[in-house]
Amino acid sequence: MNFIKVNTYEELSAKAAAIICGQVAMKPECVLGLATGSSPLGTYAKMAEKNEAGEVDFSKVKTINLDEYVGLDGNHEQSYRYFMNNNLFKNINIDIENTYVPNGCATDVEAECLAYDKLIKDLGIDLQLLGIGYDGHIGFNEPDKYFEKATHKVALDSSTIEANSRFFASRDDVPTTAITMGMGGIMSAKKVLLIANGKGKRDIVEKAFFGPITPELPASILQLHNDLTVIYSEN
Ligand code: GLP
């Protein structure tokens, strides 16, 4: 594991964007696994800046997102499809047809999950970007008795609903279930890049990367990945 501690969120975002853009430069037709949440916002802004400056070309890149709330369609402002369109895709020269987010409104959720795993297998993820939840979740893989391998529907923990309620009008508006890529998909990525910032994440980051590997702390499985970079900034 390559654990990088930086001083500011700005530095974290610049480093993460440099790693991602480096990947695109090395393999212009690469597949990026992408994440939502507040942590990657700075990274996405830097990626857009580099694209605007002509330093990186996303025209051949494909993206596969980690997760989506069940029941929200892509026009809902809190859906992860909307988040990605607004915070990254519309700001870079990617072909929107090459961007994939699970369909939270699929009538057959099981079929959607199977199709998503087939997509991950067929395309193969070159680099997976991750944030980390306060309970150690990655994507929406919540603490559990075992690591769930496949893309699946998950009931969100109350702490996750609470944490994500800041984006909704009220806590009651936060969906209680989501579709998430499983640990198999995440671990299949050739490289994994996890970013975390803020004092509040310090404890969970320490436990996840320097403590025991356990499904009770889903991110801890990443210790077993052979190309993991973690960037942490306390500020
Ligand atoms: C959500 C997402 C995760 C993300 C987490 C942390 O639950 N499903 O992928 O890592 O939030 O978000 P933040 O970066 O805002 O702390």
CSV table of C-alpha atoms and ligand atoms in Angstrom, one decimal:
chain,number,residue,atom,x,y,z
A,1,MET,CA,0.0,0.0,0.0
A,2,ASN,CA,1.1,3.5,-0.8
A,3,PHE,CA,-0.2,5.7,2.0
A,4,ILE,CA,0.2,9.4,1.3
A,5,LYS,CA,-0.6,12.0,3.9
A,6,VAL,CA,-1.0,15.5,2.7
A,7,ASN,CA,-1.8,18.8,4.4
A,8,THR,CA,-4.8,20.2,2.6
A,9,TYR,CA,-7.8,19.1,0.6
A,10,GLU,CA,-6.4,21.1,-2.3
A,11,GLU,CA,-3.2,19.0,-2.3
A,12,LEU,CA,-5.2,15.8,-2.0
A,13,SER,CA,-7.4,16.7,-5.0
A,14,ALA,CA,-4.4,17.7,-7.1
A,15,LYS,CA,-2.6,14.4,-6.4
A,16,ALA,CA,-5.7,12.3,-7.0
A,17,ALA,CA,-6.4,14.1,-10.3
A,18,ALA,CA,-2.7,13.7,-11.4
A,19,ILE,CA,-2.9,10.0,-10.7
A,20,ILE,CA,-6.2,9.6,-12.7
A,21,CYS,CA,-5.0,11.8,-15.6
A,22,GLY,CA,-1.7,9.9,-15.6
A,23,GLN,CA,-3.7,6.7,-16.1
A,24,VAL,CA,-5.6,8.3,-19.0
A,25,ALA,CA,-2.4,9.5,-20.6
A,26,MET,CA,-0.8,6.0,-20.4
A,27,LYS,CA,-4.0,4.4,-21.8
A,28,PRO,CA,-6.3,6.8,-23.5
A,29,GLU,CA,-9.1,4.1,-23.9
A,30,CYS,CA,-8.9,3.2,-20.2
A,31,VAL,CA,-11.9,2.4,-17.9
A,32,LEU,CA,-12.2,4.5,-14.8
A,33,GLY,CA,-14.2,3.3,-11.8
A,34,LEU,CA,-15.7,6.5,-10.3
A,35,ALA,CA,-17.2,7.5,-6.9
A,36,THR,CA,-19.6,10.1,-5.6
A,37,GLY,CA,-19.7,11.9,-2.2
A,38,SER,CA,-18.1,15.1,-1.3
A,39,SER,CA,-14.5,13.8,-1.2
A,40,PRO,CA,-14.0,13.5,-5.0
A,41,LEU,CA,-15.4,17.0,-5.8
A,42,GLY,CA,-12.0,18.7,-5.8
A,43,THR,CA,-10.5,15.8,-7.8
A,44,TYR,CA,-13.2,16.2,-10.5
A,45,ALA,CA,-12.7,19.9,-10.6
A,46,LYS,CA,-9.0,19.5,-11.2
A,47,MET,CA,-9.6,16.8,-13.9
A,48,ALA,CA,-11.9,19.3,-15.7
A,49,GLU,CA,-9.2,22.0,-15.4
A,50,LYS,CA,-6.6,19.7,-16.9
A,51,ASN,CA,-9.0,18.8,-19.7
A,52,GLU,CA,-9.8,22.4,-20.4
A,53,ALA,CA,-6.0,23.2,-20.5
A,54,GLY,CA,-5.6,20.4,-23.1
A,55,GLU,CA,-3.5,18.3,-20.7
A,56,VAL,CA,-5.7,15.3,-20.8
A,57,ASP,CA,-8.2,13.8,-23.3
A,58,PHE,CA,-11.2,11.8,-22.1
A,59,SER,CA,-12.7,11.2,-25.5
A,60,LYS,CA,-11.9,7.5,-25.5
A,61,VAL,CA,-12.4,6.9,-21.7
A,62,LYS,CA,-15.2,4.8,-20.3
A,63,THR,CA,-16.4,5.1,-16.7
A,64,ILE,CA,-18.2,2.8,-14.4
A,65,ASN,CA,-19.7,4.2,-11.2
A,66,LEU,CA,-19.9,2.4,-7.9
A,67,ASP,CA,-23.5,2.9,-6.9
A,68,GLU,CA,-26.9,4.5,-7.1
A,69,TYR,CA,-29.9,5.0,-4.8
A,70,VAL,CA,-32.8,2.7,-5.5
A,71,GLY,CA,-35.8,4.8,-6.6
A,72,LEU,CA,-34.0,7.9,-7.9
A,73,ASP,CA,-33.8,8.4,-11.7
A,74,GLY,CA,-31.0,10.3,-13.4
A,75,ASN,CA,-33.0,13.6,-13.3
A,76,HIS,CA,-33.3,13.6,-9.5
A,77,GLU,CA,-30.8,16.1,-8.2
A,78,GLN,CA,-29.6,13.7,-5.5
A,79,SER,CA,-29.2,10.7,-7.8
A,80,TYR,CA,-25.6,9.7,-8.4
A,81,ARG,CA,-26.2,9.9,-12.2
A,82,TYR,CA,-27.1,13.5,-11.8
A,83,PHE,CA,-24.1,14.1,-9.5
A,84,MET,CA,-21.7,12.6,-12.1
A,85,ASN,CA,-23.2,14.5,-15.0
A,86,ASN,CA,-23.1,17.8,-13.2
A,87,ASN,CA,-19.8,17.5,-11.3
A,88,LEU,CA,-17.7,15.8,-14.0
A,89,PHE,CA,-19.1,14.5,-17.2
A,90,LYS,CA,-20.5,17.9,-18.5
A,91,ASN,CA,-17.1,19.5,-17.7
A,92,ILE,CA,-14.9,17.1,-19.6
A,93,ASN,CA,-14.8,15.8,-23.2
A,94,ILE,CA,-16.2,12.4,-22.4
A,95,ASP,CA,-18.8,10.7,-24.5
A,96,ILE,CA,-21.8,10.4,-22.2
A,97,GLU,CA,-22.7,7.1,-23.9
A,98,ASN,CA,-19.4,5.7,-22.4
A,99,THR,CA,-20.4,6.5,-18.8
A,100,TYR,CA,-22.2,3.9,-16.7
A,101,VAL,CA,-24.1,4.3,-13.4
A,102,PRO,CA,-26.4,1.6,-12.0
A,103,ASN,CA,-30.1,2.2,-12.9
A,104,GLY,CA,-31.8,3.0,-9.6
A,105,CYS,CA,-35.2,2.7,-11.2
A,106,ALA,CA,-34.7,-0.7,-12.8
A,107,THR,CA,-37.9,-2.7,-12.6
A,108,ASP,CA,-35.9,-5.9,-12.2
A,109,VAL,CA,-33.1,-5.0,-9.7
A,110,GLU,CA,-31.6,-8.4,-9.8
A,111,ALA,CA,-31.2,-8.4,-13.5
A,112,GLU,CA,-29.7,-4.9,-13.3
A,113,CYS,CA,-27.1,-6.2,-10.8
A,114,LEU,CA,-26.2,-9.1,-13.0
A,115,ALA,CA,-25.9,-6.9,-16.1
A,116,TYR,CA,-23.7,-4.5,-14.1
A,117,ASP,CA,-21.3,-7.3,-13.1
A,118,LYS,CA,-21.2,-8.4,-16.7
A,119,LEU,CA,-20.3,-4.9,-17.8
A,120,ILE,CA,-17.5,-4.7,-15.1
A,121,LYS,CA,-16.2,-8.1,-16.3
A,122,ASP,CA,-16.4,-7.2,-20.0
A,123,LEU,CA,-14.8,-3.7,-19.8
A,124,GLY,CA,-12.4,-4.3,-16.9
A,125,ILE,CA,-11.6,-1.4,-14.5
A,126,ASP,CA,-8.1,0.0,-14.9
A,127,LEU,CA,-8.3,2.4,-11.9
A,128,GLN,CA,-11.0,2.6,-9.3
A,129,LEU,CA,-11.5,5.8,-7.3
A,130,LEU,CA,-13.0,5.4,-3.9
A,131,GLY,CA,-14.1,7.5,-0.9
A,132,ILE,CA,-14.8,6.0,2.5
A,133,GLY,CA,-17.9,6.3,4.7
A,134,TYR,CA,-17.7,7.1,8.4
A,135,ASP,CA,-18.6,3.4,9.1
A,136,GLY,CA,-15.9,2.2,6.7
A,137,HIS,CA,-18.2,1.6,3.7
A,138,ILE,CA,-16.9,1.7,0.2
A,139,GLY,CA,-19.4,2.2,-2.6
A,140,PHE,CA,-22.4,1.3,-0.5
A,141,ASN,CA,-20.9,-1.9,0.9
A,142,GLU,CA,-22.0,-1.5,4.5
A,143,PRO,CA,-20.4,-3.3,7.5
A,144,ASP,CA,-21.6,-6.9,7.4
A,145,LYS,CA,-20.8,-10.4,8.5
A,146,TYR,CA,-19.1,-11.2,5.2
A,147,PHE,CA,-17.8,-9.4,2.1
A,148,GLU,CA,-20.4,-9.4,-0.6
A,149,LYS,CA,-18.7,-10.1,-3.9
A,150,ALA,CA,-21.4,-9.3,-6.6
A,151,THR,CA,-23.2,-6.1,-7.4
A,152,HIS,CA,-26.2,-6.1,-5.1
A,153,LYS,CA,-29.1,-4.2,-3.5
A,154,VAL,CA,-28.2,-3.0,0.0
A,155,ALA,CA,-30.1,-1.6,2.9
A,156,LEU,CA,-28.3,1.5,4.0
A,157,ASP,CA,-27.1,1.8,7.6
A,158,SER,CA,-28.8,4.5,9.7
A,159,SER,CA,-25.4,6.2,10.1
A,160,THR,CA,-25.1,6.4,6.3
A,161,ILE,CA,-28.6,7.7,5.9
A,162,GLU,CA,-27.8,10.3,8.6
A,163,ALA,CA,-24.5,11.3,6.9
A,164,ASN,CA,-26.1,11.6,3.5
A,165,SER,CA,-29.2,13.5,4.7
A,166,ARG,CA,-27.2,16.7,4.5
A,167,PHE,CA,-27.8,16.6,0.7
A,168,PHE,CA,-31.6,16.1,1.0
A,169,ALA,CA,-34.4,18.3,2.2
A,170,SER,CA,-34.9,16.0,5.1
A,171,ARG,CA,-33.7,12.7,6.5
A,172,ASP,CA,-37.0,11.1,5.4
A,173,ASP,CA,-36.2,11.9,1.8
A,174,VAL,CA,-33.0,9.8,1.8
A,175,PRO,CA,-33.6,6.5,0.0
A,176,THR,CA,-33.1,3.5,2.4
A,177,THR,CA,-31.7,1.2,-0.3
A,178,ALA,CA,-29.2,1.4,-3.0
A,179,ILE,CA,-27.5,-0.7,-5.7
A,180,THR,CA,-23.8,-1.0,-5.2
A,181,MET,CA,-20.9,-2.7,-7.0
A,182,GLY,CA,-19.7,-5.5,-4.7
A,183,MET,CA,-16.2,-6.2,-3.4
A,184,GLY,CA,-15.5,-8.5,-6.3
A,185,GLY,CA,-15.9,-5.6,-8.8
A,186,ILE,CA,-13.9,-3.2,-6.6
A,187,MET,CA,-11.0,-5.6,-6.0
A,188,SER,CA,-10.9,-6.6,-9.7
A,189,ALA,CA,-9.7,-3.1,-10.6
A,190,LYS,CA,-6.0,-3.0,-11.6
A,191,LYS,CA,-5.4,0.0,-9.4
A,192,VAL,CA,-7.3,1.4,-6.5
A,193,LEU,CA,-7.1,5.0,-5.3
A,194,LEU,CA,-8.9,5.9,-2.1
A,195,ILE,CA,-9.2,9.5,-0.9
A,196,ALA,CA,-10.3,10.7,2.5
A,197,ASN,CA,-10.2,14.1,4.1
A,198,GLY,CA,-11.1,15.7,7.4
A,199,LYS,CA,-10.3,14.9,11.1
A,200,GLY,CA,-13.6,13.0,11.3
A,201,LYS,CA,-12.3,10.4,8.9
A,202,ARG,CA,-8.9,9.9,10.7
A,203,ASP,CA,-10.1,7.1,13.0
A,204,ILE,CA,-11.8,5.1,10.3
A,205,VAL,CA,-8.8,5.5,7.9
A,206,GLU,CA,-6.4,4.3,10.6
A,207,LYS,CA,-8.6,1.2,11.4
A,208,ALA,CA,-9.2,0.4,7.8
A,209,PHE,CA,-5.6,0.5,6.6
A,210,PHE,CA,-3.6,-0.3,9.8
A,211,GLY,CA,-6.1,-2.6,11.6
A,212,PRO,CA,-7.5,-6.1,11.1
A,213,ILE,CA,-9.2,-7.0,7.9
A,214,THR,CA,-12.9,-7.6,8.6
A,215,PRO,CA,-16.2,-7.3,6.8
A,216,GLU,CA,-17.3,-5.2,9.8
A,217,LEU,CA,-15.1,-2.5,8.2
A,218,PRO,CA,-15.5,-3.1,4.5
A,219,ALA,CA,-12.6,-0.8,3.3
A,220,SER,CA,-10.2,-3.0,5.2
A,221,ILE,CA,-10.3,-5.6,2.4
A,222,LEU,CA,-8.3,-3.1,0.3
A,223,GLN,CA,-5.2,-4.0,2.3
A,224,LEU,CA,-5.2,-7.2,0.2
A,225,HIS,CA,-5.1,-5.3,-3.1
A,226,ASN,CA,-1.7,-5.3,-4.7
A,227,ASP,CA,-1.9,-1.8,-6.1
A,228,LEU,CA,-3.6,0.4,-3.5
A,229,THR,CA,-2.9,4.1,-3.0
A,230,VAL,CA,-4.6,6.0,-0.1
A,231,ILE,CA,-4.4,9.8,0.1
A,232,TYR,CA,-5.4,11.3,3.4
A,233,SER,CA,-5.6,14.9,4.4
A,234,GLU,CA,-6.7,15.9,7.9
A,235,ASN,CA,-7.7,19.4,6.8
B,1,GLP,C1,-21.6,7.8,-0.1
B,1,GLP,C2,-21.0,7.1,-1.3
B,1,GLP,C3,-19.6,6.6,-1.0
B,1,GLP,C4,-18.8,7.7,-0.5
B,1,GLP,C5,-19.3,8.1,0.9
B,1,GLP,C6,-18.5,9.1,1.6
B,1,GLP,O1,-22.2,7.0,0.9
B,1,GLP,N1,-21.9,5.9,-1.6
B,1,GLP,O2,-19.1,6.1,-2.3
B,1,GLP,O3,-17.4,7.2,-0.3
B,1,GLP,O4,-20.6,8.6,0.6
B,1,GLP,O5,-18.9,10.4,1.2
B,1,GLP,P1,-18.1,11.7,1.6
B,1,GLP,O6,-17.0,11.7,0.6
B,1,GLP,O7,-19.1,12.8,1.3
B,1,GLP,O8,-17.7,11.6,3.0
